[in-house]
Amino acid sequence: MSTEKQFDVVVIGGGPGGYVAAIRAAQLGFKTACIDEWQNAKGGPALGGTCTNVGCIPSKALLQSSEHFEHAGHAFAEHGIDVAGLSLNLPQMLKRKEGVVKANNDGIVYLFKKNKVTFFHGRGTFAGKAGEGYTVNVSGSTTDSISAKNVIIATGSNARELPGAPFDEKVILSNTGALTIDAVPAKLGVIGAGVIGLEMGSVWRRVGAKVTVLEGLPTFLGAVDEQIAKEAHKLFTKQGLDIQLGVKINSVTKGDNGVTVDYADASGAAQSATFDRLIVSIGRVPNTNGLGIETVGVQLDERGFVAVDDECRTNVPGIWAVGDVVRGPMLAHKAEEEGVAVAERIAGQHGHVNFNTIPWVIYTSPEIAWVGKTEQQLKKEGVAYKAGTFPFMANGRARALGDTSGMVKFLADATTDEILGVHIVGPVASELISEAVVAMEFRASAEDIARICHAHPSLSEATKEAALAVDKRSLNF
Ligand code: FAD
Ligand code: NAI
């Protein structure tokens, strides 16, 4: 049965961009609704979008479990811990992951109740103008028609398919299937050595798969600082990931024995490889299907993203868009920051997102994290800079941990010493990078970090030492 409901703000999409926008809007006193269509295995709602259901959260759960397994098999012995009869209980590993996901789904339901956000489970479609605002129809377990002066589109993204190789989530897998493989494949192929390829490739390698990663570009992690990417490539190769760069995929064929990929290698020679499963992780596409944006005249850009200005305004007054469905990095924290900023702008405040200080993390082992400019970017832009690096090998805490791979690298302006970029490959780089983000947000100099007291022994001392190294005065290397 249809009911008419009036809100101040309606958010379409309950991922990190949408649910956070809804909470912030409600905190600011707006009568707020959030619509999300994601269904759990029982057909019920599963708030949190890609990130919570088939992205950030389940991938990190499996990365943690598989790292424990690998440590138990190799690293524990060095610590004097002998593990007898080590075996993998994959169903339990997957069950734990599902539990972690559900805890996050439930957490958002609780947050909506706490903040008085009204949740609608179903698909939201623009139906047209309503007075000063817009009507959005919801079709799901119930049918509703809701309207608001401000609507925030936060519909996220989907995995990009390789032409001729549609996802079946059994043999040819997107991120969704890659997180639910029910038996460790003997041979796993991955197309695309990007963030998903490396993270999911690492998970399945650690639990026993022979993993081959086929990357189209000739350089490994081209967006990452070259020195850091080289170090990571060396470490991943040593771990057993077979990363082949500069390949051209010709065909993907499913057969009785799995899936065969025919490709040309970097030298142009024809190659053929058969895998039990194939993950295709070649980027993601914005999700605007079935949203009815044409009804209200919202425009897309030339790449299919919802076109927005620097402040997430679409071309239609009162309609905003945030997160993966708009330009910029496809990261949960970027989506969240945009969601908060839009809610604040609707309230007449000065919402703020600094694109120069959005951190990136790749949760491999060691982790890779960075913020700001890479050395190759600075060279290209003709910026005079100083560089300082410090290896974890020379850090006491890293030695005690038994994890001395990698380094911290600082790039600072040659004249002003302002920090322009910080790049880390090493243990818990994901946490260490926050200090650099704060420093850059406050436009600190390398000298500022170098003069701040860091706890000993801690991995963060490597950050301080790299800052010291900018002026060639590190103390422990
Ligand atoms: P989404 O999370 O995609 O949410 C959009 C929601 O809108 C979904 O629930 C969808 O069902 C719903 N929806 C769409 N259309 C409609 C409609 N018409 N009506 C109702 N509902 C609709 N980022 C990180 O920062 N860190 C990580 O570690 C990380 N790991 C990742 C790992 C993987 C495997 C993947 C795939 C992604 C990962 N990401 C990570 C990226 C991150 O998941 C996205 O950047 C983030 O989810 C984007 O948030 P969003 O709110 O824009 O969209
Ligand atoms: P990606 O953009 O990170 O990597 C895709 C890779 O595939 C690139 O290296 C590209 O050169 C390669 N490629 C593209 N077409 C190809 C082809 N035809 N043949 C061979 N190689 C090809 O995309 P990915 O890994 O799919 O992830 C999507 C996005 O999800 C990421 O860009 C990131 O924004 C987000 N994400 C973030 C994570 C994190 O923050 N830790 C984790 C996972 C995903």
Coordinates of C-alpha atoms and ligand atoms in Angstrom, one line a residue:
M1 CA 0.0 0.0 0.0
S2 CA 1.3 3.4 -0.9
T3 CA 1.8 6.2 1.7
E4 CA 2.9 9.8 1.3
K5 CA 5.8 10.9 3.5
Q6 CA 7.5 14.3 3.7
F7 CA 11.1 14.7 4.8
D8 CA 13.7 17.5 4.8
V9 CA 16.5 15.3 3.5
V10 CA 16.2 12.0 1.6
V11 CA 19.4 9.9 1.0
I12 CA 19.4 7.2 -1.7
G13 CA 22.0 4.6 -0.7
G14 CA 23.0 3.3 2.7
G15 CA 26.8 2.8 2.1
P16 CA 29.5 4.9 3.8
G17 CA 28.5 8.0 1.8
G18 CA 24.8 7.7 2.3
Y19 CA 24.4 6.4 5.9
V20 CA 26.9 8.9 7.3
A21 CA 25.2 11.8 5.3
A22 CA 21.9 10.7 6.8
I23 CA 23.2 10.6 10.4
R24 CA 24.9 14.0 10.0
A25 CA 21.7 15.5 8.5
A26 CA 19.6 14.1 11.4
Q27 CA 22.2 15.5 13.9
L28 CA 21.7 18.9 12.3
G29 CA 18.0 18.7 13.0
F30 CA 16.6 17.7 9.6
K31 CA 13.8 15.1 9.3
T32 CA 15.9 12.5 7.4
A33 CA 15.2 9.3 5.5
C34 CA 17.6 6.9 4.0
I35 CA 16.7 4.3 1.3
D36 CA 18.8 1.3 0.7
E37 CA 18.1 -1.9 -1.3
W38 CA 20.9 -4.2 -0.2
Q39 CA 19.5 -7.6 1.0
N40 CA 21.1 -10.1 3.3
A41 CA 20.8 -13.8 2.7
K42 CA 17.4 -13.8 4.3
G43 CA 16.1 -11.0 2.2
G44 CA 16.3 -8.5 5.0
P45 CA 18.2 -5.2 5.0
A46 CA 22.0 -5.1 5.2
L47 CA 23.0 -1.5 5.7
G48 CA 26.5 -0.3 4.9
G49 CA 26.7 -0.8 1.1
T50 CA 29.6 -2.2 -0.8
C51 CA 32.0 -1.3 2.0
T52 CA 30.2 -3.3 4.7
N53 CA 28.8 -6.2 2.7
V54 CA 31.3 -7.0 -0.1
G55 CA 34.2 -4.5 0.3
C56 CA 36.3 -3.0 3.1
I57 CA 34.9 -4.9 6.0
P58 CA 34.8 -8.6 4.8
S59 CA 38.0 -8.2 2.9
K60 CA 39.8 -7.0 6.0
A61 CA 38.3 -9.8 8.0
L62 CA 39.6 -12.4 5.6
L63 CA 43.0 -10.6 5.3
Q64 CA 43.3 -10.8 9.1
S65 CA 42.3 -14.5 9.3
S66 CA 44.6 -15.5 6.4
E67 CA 47.5 -13.5 8.0
H68 CA 47.0 -15.4 11.3
F69 CA 47.1 -18.6 9.3
E70 CA 50.3 -17.7 7.5
H71 CA 51.9 -16.5 10.7
A72 CA 51.0 -19.7 12.5
G73 CA 52.6 -21.7 9.6
H74 CA 55.8 -19.7 9.3
A75 CA 56.3 -16.7 11.6
F76 CA 55.4 -18.2 15.0
A77 CA 58.3 -20.7 14.9
E78 CA 60.8 -17.8 15.0
H79 CA 59.1 -16.6 18.2
G80 CA 59.5 -20.0 19.8
I81 CA 55.9 -21.0 19.3
D82 CA 55.5 -24.4 17.7
V83 CA 52.2 -25.1 16.1
A84 CA 51.4 -28.8 15.6
G85 CA 48.7 -30.0 13.3
L86 CA 48.0 -26.7 11.7
S87 CA 45.0 -26.9 9.4
L88 CA 42.6 -24.5 7.7
N89 CA 39.0 -24.4 8.6
L90 CA 37.7 -22.3 5.7
P91 CA 34.0 -22.6 6.6
Q92 CA 34.8 -21.1 10.0
M93 CA 36.9 -18.3 8.4
L94 CA 34.1 -17.4 6.1
K95 CA 31.5 -17.7 9.0
R96 CA 33.6 -15.3 11.1
K97 CA 33.7 -12.8 8.2
E98 CA 29.9 -13.0 7.9
G99 CA 29.7 -12.3 11.6
V100 CA 31.9 -9.2 11.3
V101 CA 29.8 -8.0 8.4
K102 CA 26.5 -8.5 10.4
A103 CA 27.9 -6.7 13.4
N104 CA 28.5 -3.7 11.1
N105 CA 25.1 -4.0 9.5
D106 CA 23.4 -4.1 12.9
G107 CA 25.6 -1.2 14.1
I108 CA 24.2 1.1 11.4
V109 CA 20.6 0.1 12.2
Y110 CA 21.3 1.1 15.8
L111 CA 22.9 4.4 14.7
F112 CA 19.8 5.2 12.6
K113 CA 17.5 4.5 15.5
K114 CA 19.7 6.6 17.8
N115 CA 19.8 9.5 15.4
K116 CA 16.1 9.2 14.4
V117 CA 16.9 8.5 10.7
T118 CA 13.9 6.8 9.0
F119 CA 15.0 3.8 7.0
F120 CA 13.3 2.5 3.9
H121 CA 14.4 -0.9 2.6
G122 CA 14.0 -1.0 -1.2
R123 CA 15.0 0.7 -4.4
G124 CA 14.7 4.4 -4.6
T125 CA 13.7 6.0 -8.0
F126 CA 13.1 9.6 -8.7
A127 CA 9.5 10.2 -9.6
G128 CA 9.6 13.9 -10.3
K129 CA 9.3 17.4 -8.7
A130 CA 7.2 17.9 -5.6
G131 CA 6.7 21.6 -4.7
E132 CA 10.1 22.9 -3.9
G133 CA 11.5 19.4 -3.7
Y134 CA 11.4 16.0 -5.3
T135 CA 9.5 12.8 -4.9
V136 CA 11.3 9.5 -4.6
N137 CA 9.4 6.2 -4.9
V138 CA 10.6 3.3 -2.9
S139 CA 9.8 -0.3 -4.0
G140 CA 10.8 -3.1 -1.8
S141 CA 9.1 -5.1 0.9
T142 CA 6.7 -2.1 1.0
T143 CA 5.9 0.6 -1.5
D144 CA 6.3 4.2 -0.5
S145 CA 6.4 7.6 -2.0
I146 CA 8.5 10.1 -0.1
S147 CA 9.5 13.6 -0.8
A148 CA 12.1 16.2 0.4
K149 CA 13.6 19.5 -0.6
N150 CA 17.1 18.0 -0.6
V151 CA 18.0 14.6 -2.0
I152 CA 21.4 13.1 -1.7
I153 CA 22.4 10.4 -4.3
A154 CA 24.9 7.9 -2.7
T155 CA 24.3 4.9 -4.9
G156 CA 27.9 3.7 -5.1
S157 CA 29.6 1.6 -7.7
N158 CA 29.7 -1.9 -9.1
A159 CA 32.6 -4.1 -10.4
R160 CA 33.5 -3.5 -14.0
E161 CA 33.2 -6.6 -16.2
L162 CA 35.8 -7.7 -18.7
P163 CA 34.2 -7.8 -22.2
G164 CA 33.3 -11.4 -23.0
A165 CA 33.8 -12.6 -19.5
P166 CA 30.6 -11.8 -17.5
F167 CA 30.7 -12.5 -13.8
D168 CA 29.0 -15.8 -12.8
E169 CA 30.4 -15.5 -9.2
K170 CA 31.3 -19.2 -9.3
V171 CA 34.3 -19.3 -11.7
I172 CA 34.6 -15.7 -12.9
L173 CA 34.4 -13.6 -9.8
S174 CA 33.9 -10.0 -8.9
N175 CA 34.8 -8.8 -5.4
T176 CA 31.5 -10.4 -4.3
G177 CA 32.5 -13.9 -5.4
A178 CA 36.1 -13.4 -4.4
L179 CA 35.0 -13.0 -0.7
T180 CA 33.0 -16.3 -0.7
I181 CA 35.1 -18.9 -2.4
D182 CA 34.1 -22.1 -0.6
A183 CA 37.3 -24.2 -1.2
V184 CA 40.8 -22.9 -1.6
P185 CA 41.5 -23.0 -5.4
A186 CA 44.7 -24.8 -6.3
K187 CA 45.2 -22.2 -9.1
L188 CA 43.7 -18.7 -8.8
G189 CA 44.0 -16.2 -11.6
V190 CA 43.5 -12.5 -11.0
I191 CA 43.1 -9.9 -13.8
G192 CA 44.1 -6.5 -12.6
A193 CA 47.0 -5.8 -10.1
G194 CA 45.1 -3.0 -8.4
V195 CA 43.9 -2.7 -4.9
I196 CA 41.3 -5.6 -5.0
G197 CA 43.6 -7.9 -7.0
L198 CA 46.5 -7.5 -4.5
E199 CA 44.3 -7.7 -1.4
M200 CA 42.2 -10.7 -2.5
G201 CA 45.2 -12.3 -4.2
S202 CA 47.0 -12.1 -0.9
V203 CA 44.2 -13.7 1.0
W204 CA 43.9 -16.7 -1.2
R205 CA 47.7 -17.1 -1.6
R206 CA 48.1 -17.2 2.2
V207 CA 45.7 -20.0 2.6
G208 CA 47.4 -22.1 -0.1
A209 CA 46.3 -21.0 -3.6
K210 CA 48.9 -20.5 -6.4
V211 CA 48.1 -17.0 -7.5
T212 CA 48.9 -15.4 -10.9
V213 CA 48.1 -11.7 -11.3
L214 CA 47.8 -10.4 -14.9
E215 CA 48.1 -6.6 -15.2
G216 CA 47.6 -4.6 -18.3
L217 CA 49.9 -1.7 -17.5
P218 CA 53.6 -2.1 -17.8
T219 CA 54.3 -0.5 -14.4
F220 CA 53.3 -2.0 -11.0
L221 CA 50.9 0.3 -9.0
G222 CA 51.5 3.3 -11.2
A223 CA 49.7 5.6 -8.8
V224 CA 52.0 4.7 -5.9
D225 CA 55.3 6.4 -5.3
E226 CA 57.8 4.5 -7.6
Q227 CA 60.3 3.6 -4.9
I228 CA 57.5 2.3 -2.6
A229 CA 55.9 0.4 -5.5
K230 CA 59.2 -1.2 -6.4
E231 CA 59.8 -2.3 -2.8
A232 CA 56.2 -3.7 -2.6
H233 CA 56.6 -5.6 -5.9
K234 CA 59.8 -7.2 -4.6
L235 CA 58.2 -8.2 -1.4
F236 CA 55.0 -9.6 -3.0
T237 CA 57.0 -11.6 -5.5
K238 CA 59.1 -13.0 -2.7
Q239 CA 55.9 -14.1 -1.0
G240 CA 54.9 -16.1 -4.1
L241 CA 52.5 -13.8 -6.0
D242 CA 53.2 -14.3 -9.7
I243 CA 52.6 -10.7 -10.9
Q244 CA 52.8 -10.4 -14.7
L245 CA 52.8 -6.8 -16.0
G246 CA 52.1 -5.4 -19.5
V247 CA 49.8 -8.3 -20.5
K248 CA 47.0 -8.0 -23.0
I249 CA 44.0 -10.3 -22.3
N250 CA 42.7 -11.8 -25.5
S251 CA 40.0 -14.2 -24.3
V252 CA 38.6 -15.8 -21.2
T253 CA 37.0 -19.2 -21.8
K254 CA 35.1 -21.4 -19.2
G255 CA 35.6 -25.1 -19.5
D256 CA 35.3 -28.3 -17.6
N257 CA 38.6 -27.7 -15.8
G258 CA 37.9 -24.1 -14.8
V259 CA 38.7 -21.0 -16.9
T260 CA 41.4 -20.4 -19.5
V261 CA 42.9 -17.0 -20.1
D262 CA 44.6 -16.5 -23.4
Y263 CA 46.8 -13.4 -23.3
A264 CA 49.9 -11.8 -24.8
D265 CA 52.7 -11.3 -22.3
A266 CA 54.8 -8.1 -22.1
S267 CA 57.0 -9.3 -25.0
G268 CA 53.9 -9.9 -27.2
A269 CA 54.3 -13.7 -27.0
A270 CA 51.0 -15.7 -26.8
Q271 CA 50.4 -17.3 -23.4
S272 CA 47.6 -19.5 -22.1
A273 CA 46.8 -20.2 -18.4
T274 CA 44.1 -22.3 -16.9
F275 CA 42.8 -21.5 -13.4
D276 CA 40.2 -23.0 -11.0
R277 CA 38.8 -19.6 -10.4
L278 CA 39.4 -16.1 -11.9
I279 CA 39.0 -12.8 -10.0
V280 CA 38.4 -9.9 -12.4
S281 CA 39.3 -6.7 -10.6
I282 CA 39.8 -4.0 -13.3
G283 CA 38.1 -1.1 -11.6
R284 CA 34.5 -0.2 -10.8
V285 CA 31.7 1.7 -12.5
P286 CA 29.3 4.2 -10.9
N287 CA 25.8 2.9 -10.1
T288 CA 23.1 5.0 -11.7
N289 CA 20.9 2.3 -13.2
G290 CA 17.2 2.5 -12.4
L291 CA 17.6 5.6 -10.4
G292 CA 15.3 7.7 -12.6
I293 CA 17.7 10.7 -12.7
E294 CA 16.5 11.5 -16.2
T295 CA 13.0 12.2 -14.6
V296 CA 14.5 15.2 -12.7
G297 CA 17.2 16.1 -15.2
V298 CA 20.4 15.2 -13.3
Q299 CA 23.3 15.0 -15.7
L300 CA 26.1 12.5 -15.9
D301 CA 29.7 13.3 -16.8
E302 CA 31.5 11.8 -19.8
R303 CA 32.5 8.7 -17.8
G304 CA 29.0 8.0 -16.5
F305 CA 29.5 9.4 -13.0
V306 CA 26.9 11.8 -11.6
A307 CA 28.3 15.2 -12.6
V308 CA 28.9 17.4 -9.5
D309 CA 30.8 20.6 -8.7
D310 CA 33.5 20.7 -6.0
E311 CA 30.8 20.8 -3.3
C312 CA 28.9 17.7 -4.6
R313 CA 26.0 19.8 -6.1
T314 CA 24.5 18.3 -9.3
N315 CA 23.1 20.5 -12.0
V316 CA 19.7 20.3 -10.3
P317 CA 19.2 22.6 -7.3
G318 CA 18.6 20.5 -4.1
I319 CA 20.0 17.3 -5.6
W320 CA 23.4 16.3 -4.4
A321 CA 25.7 13.3 -5.0
V322 CA 28.5 11.8 -3.0
G323 CA 30.9 8.8 -2.8
D324 CA 31.7 6.3 -5.6
V325 CA 29.0 7.6 -7.8
V326 CA 30.8 10.9 -8.3
R327 CA 34.4 11.8 -9.4
G328 CA 37.4 11.3 -7.2
P329 CA 38.9 8.3 -5.4
M330 CA 36.5 5.3 -4.7
L331 CA 37.2 5.2 -1.0
A332 CA 34.9 4.8 1.9
H333 CA 36.4 7.6 3.9
K334 CA 36.2 10.0 0.9
A335 CA 32.5 9.0 0.6
E336 CA 31.9 9.7 4.3
E337 CA 33.6 13.1 4.3
E338 CA 31.5 14.1 1.3
G339 CA 28.4 12.9 3.0
V340 CA 29.1 15.0 6.1
A341 CA 30.1 18.0 4.1
V342 CA 26.8 17.9 2.0
A343 CA 24.6 17.6 5.1
E344 CA 26.4 20.6 6.6
R345 CA 26.1 22.6 3.3
I346 CA 22.3 21.9 3.3
A347 CA 22.3 23.4 6.8
G348 CA 24.0 26.5 5.5
Q349 CA 27.4 25.5 7.1
H350 CA 30.8 25.3 5.4
G351 CA 31.3 21.6 4.8
H352 CA 34.9 20.9 3.9
V353 CA 36.7 18.0 2.1
N354 CA 40.4 18.4 1.4
F355 CA 41.1 16.1 -1.6
N356 CA 44.9 16.7 -1.1
T357 CA 44.9 14.9 2.2
I358 CA 42.8 11.8 1.5
P359 CA 44.9 8.8 2.6
W360 CA 45.1 5.6 0.5
V361 CA 45.8 2.2 2.1
I362 CA 46.4 -1.1 0.4
Y363 CA 45.9 -3.8 3.1
T364 CA 48.5 -6.3 1.9
S365 CA 51.3 -7.5 4.1
P366 CA 53.2 -5.3 4.4
E367 CA 50.6 -2.6 4.0
I368 CA 51.1 0.3 1.6
A369 CA 49.8 3.7 2.6
W370 CA 50.3 7.2 1.3
V371 CA 49.0 10.7 1.3
G372 CA 49.9 13.7 -0.9
K373 CA 52.2 13.8 -3.9
T374 CA 54.4 11.0 -5.2
E375 CA 58.0 11.7 -6.2
Q376 CA 57.1 11.2 -9.9
Q377 CA 54.2 13.7 -9.6
L378 CA 56.5 16.3 -8.1
K379 CA 59.1 15.8 -10.8
K380 CA 56.4 16.1 -13.5
E381 CA 55.1 19.3 -11.9
G382 CA 58.6 20.8 -11.6
V383 CA 58.4 21.2 -7.8
A384 CA 61.7 21.4 -6.1
Y385 CA 61.6 18.8 -3.2
K386 CA 63.7 17.0 -0.6
A387 CA 63.2 13.3 0.1
G388 CA 64.0 11.4 3.3
T389 CA 63.5 7.6 3.8
F390 CA 63.9 5.4 6.9
P391 CA 63.8 1.6 6.7
F392 CA 61.8 -0.5 9.3
M393 CA 64.9 -2.7 9.4
A394 CA 66.4 0.0 11.6
N395 CA 63.4 0.3 13.9
G396 CA 63.5 -1.5 17.2
R397 CA 59.8 -2.1 17.5
A398 CA 59.7 -3.6 14.0
R399 CA 62.5 -6.0 15.0
A400 CA 60.7 -7.0 18.1
L401 CA 57.6 -7.6 16.0
G402 CA 59.6 -9.6 13.5
D403 CA 58.3 -7.5 10.7
T404 CA 61.1 -5.3 9.3
S405 CA 60.1 -5.1 5.7
G406 CA 59.6 -1.7 4.0
M407 CA 60.2 2.0 4.8
V408 CA 58.7 5.4 5.5
K409 CA 59.4 8.1 2.9
F410 CA 58.9 11.8 3.3
L411 CA 58.8 14.4 0.5
A412 CA 59.0 18.0 1.5
D413 CA 59.2 21.3 -0.3
A414 CA 62.9 22.2 -1.0
T415 CA 62.4 25.8 0.2
T416 CA 59.7 25.9 2.8
D417 CA 60.1 22.3 4.1
E418 CA 56.3 21.8 4.0
I419 CA 55.4 18.2 3.8
L420 CA 54.1 17.4 0.2
G421 CA 53.7 13.6 0.5
V422 CA 54.3 10.7 2.8
H423 CA 54.6 7.1 1.6
I424 CA 54.9 4.0 3.6
V425 CA 55.3 0.3 2.9
G426 CA 55.6 -1.6 6.1
P427 CA 53.8 -3.0 9.2
V428 CA 50.5 -1.2 10.1
A429 CA 51.1 1.5 7.5
S430 CA 47.4 2.0 7.6
E431 CA 47.6 3.4 11.2
L432 CA 51.0 5.2 10.7
I433 CA 49.7 7.3 7.8
S434 CA 47.3 9.2 10.1
E435 CA 50.1 11.2 11.6
A436 CA 51.1 12.3 8.1
V437 CA 47.5 13.2 7.2
V438 CA 47.2 15.4 10.3
A439 CA 50.5 17.0 9.7
M440 CA 49.6 17.8 6.1
E441 CA 46.1 19.1 7.0
F442 CA 47.9 21.6 9.3
R443 CA 50.5 22.3 6.6
A444 CA 53.3 21.1 8.9
S445 CA 56.9 21.0 7.8
A446 CA 59.1 17.9 8.0
E447 CA 61.0 19.6 10.7
D448 CA 57.8 19.8 12.8
I449 CA 57.5 16.0 12.8
A450 CA 61.2 15.6 13.3
R451 CA 61.0 17.7 16.5
I452 CA 57.9 16.0 18.0
C453 CA 58.6 13.3 20.7
H454 CA 57.5 9.9 19.5
A455 CA 57.1 6.9 21.9
H456 CA 59.9 4.4 22.1
P457 CA 59.9 1.7 20.9
S458 CA 57.2 2.3 18.4
L459 CA 56.8 2.0 14.6
S460 CA 56.0 5.7 14.6
E461 CA 59.6 6.4 15.3
A462 CA 60.3 5.4 11.7
T463 CA 58.0 8.3 10.7
K464 CA 60.0 10.7 12.8
E465 CA 63.3 9.3 11.5
A466 CA 62.1 9.7 7.9
A467 CA 61.3 13.3 8.6
L468 CA 64.8 13.8 10.1
A469 CA 66.2 12.1 7.0
V470 CA 64.7 14.9 4.8
D471 CA 67.6 17.0 6.1
K472 CA 70.0 14.0 6.2
R473 CA 70.1 13.8 10.0
S474 CA 68.3 10.6 10.9
L475 CA 69.7 9.3 14.2
N476 CA 69.3 5.5 13.9
F477 CA 70.3 4.8 10.3
Ligands
FAD1 P1 28.4 2.0 -1.7 O1 29.1 1.5 -0.5 O2 28.5 1.2 -2.9 O3 26.8 2.0 -1.2 C1 25.8 2.3 -2.1 C2 24.5 1.7 -1.6 O4 23.4 2.2 -2.3 C3 24.4 0.2 -1.7 O5 24.0 -0.4 -0.5 C4 23.5 0.0 -2.8 O6 22.7 -1.2 -2.7 C5 22.5 1.2 -2.6 N1 21.8 1.6 -3.8 C6 22.2 1.8 -5.1 N2 21.2 2.2 -5.9 C7 20.1 2.3 -5.1 C8 18.8 2.7 -5.3 N3 18.4 3.1 -6.5 N4 17.9 2.6 -4.3 C9 18.3 2.2 -3.1 N5 19.6 1.8 -2.8 C10 20.5 1.9 -3.8 N6 37.5 1.7 0.5 C11 38.2 2.0 1.6 O7 38.3 3.2 1.9 N7 39.0 1.1 2.3 C12 39.0 -0.2 2.0 O8 39.6 -1.0 2.7 C13 38.2 -0.6 0.9 N8 38.1 -1.9 0.6 C14 37.4 -2.3 -0.5 C15 37.4 -3.7 -0.8 C16 36.6 -4.1 -1.9 C17 36.6 -5.6 -2.2 C18 35.8 -3.2 -2.6 C19 34.9 -3.6 -3.7 C20 35.8 -1.9 -2.3 C21 36.6 -1.4 -1.2 N9 36.6 -0.1 -0.8 C22 37.4 0.3 0.2 C23 35.9 0.9 -1.6 C24 34.6 1.3 -0.8 O9 33.8 0.1 -0.6 C25 33.7 2.3 -1.5 O10 34.5 3.4 -1.8 C26 32.6 2.7 -0.7 O11 31.7 1.7 -0.4 C27 31.7 3.8 -1.4 O12 30.7 4.2 -0.6 P2 29.3 4.7 -1.2 O13 28.4 5.0 -0.1 O14 29.6 5.7 -2.2 O15 28.7 3.5 -2.0
NAI2 P1 42.0 -0.6 -9.4 O1 41.7 0.6 -10.2 O2 42.6 -0.4 -8.1 O3 42.9 -1.6 -10.2 C1 42.5 -2.1 -11.5 C2 43.7 -2.6 -12.2 O4 43.3 -3.4 -13.3 C3 44.6 -1.5 -12.7 O5 46.0 -1.8 -12.3 C4 44.4 -1.5 -14.2 O6 45.6 -1.1 -14.9 C5 44.1 -3.0 -14.4 N1 43.4 -3.3 -15.6 C6 42.3 -2.6 -16.1 N2 41.8 -3.2 -17.2 C7 42.6 -4.3 -17.4 C8 42.6 -5.3 -18.4 N3 41.7 -5.3 -19.4 N4 43.6 -6.3 -18.3 C9 44.5 -6.3 -17.3 N5 44.5 -5.3 -16.4 C10 43.6 -4.4 -16.4 O7 40.6 -1.3 -9.3 P2 40.1 -2.5 -8.4 O8 41.2 -3.3 -7.8 O9 39.0 -3.2 -9.1 O10 39.4 -1.7 -7.2 C11 38.4 -0.8 -7.4 C12 38.5 0.3 -6.5 O11 38.0 -0.1 -5.2 C13 39.9 0.8 -6.1 O12 40.3 1.7 -7.1 C14 39.7 1.5 -4.8 O13 39.2 2.8 -5.1 C15 38.6 0.6 -4.2 N6 39.2 -0.3 -3.2 C16 39.9 0.3 -2.2 C17 40.5 -0.6 -1.3 C18 41.3 0.1 -0.2 O14 41.1 1.2 0.1 N7 42.1 -0.7 0.5 C19 40.5 -2.0 -1.4 C20 39.8 -2.5 -2.6 C21 39.2 -1.6 -3.4

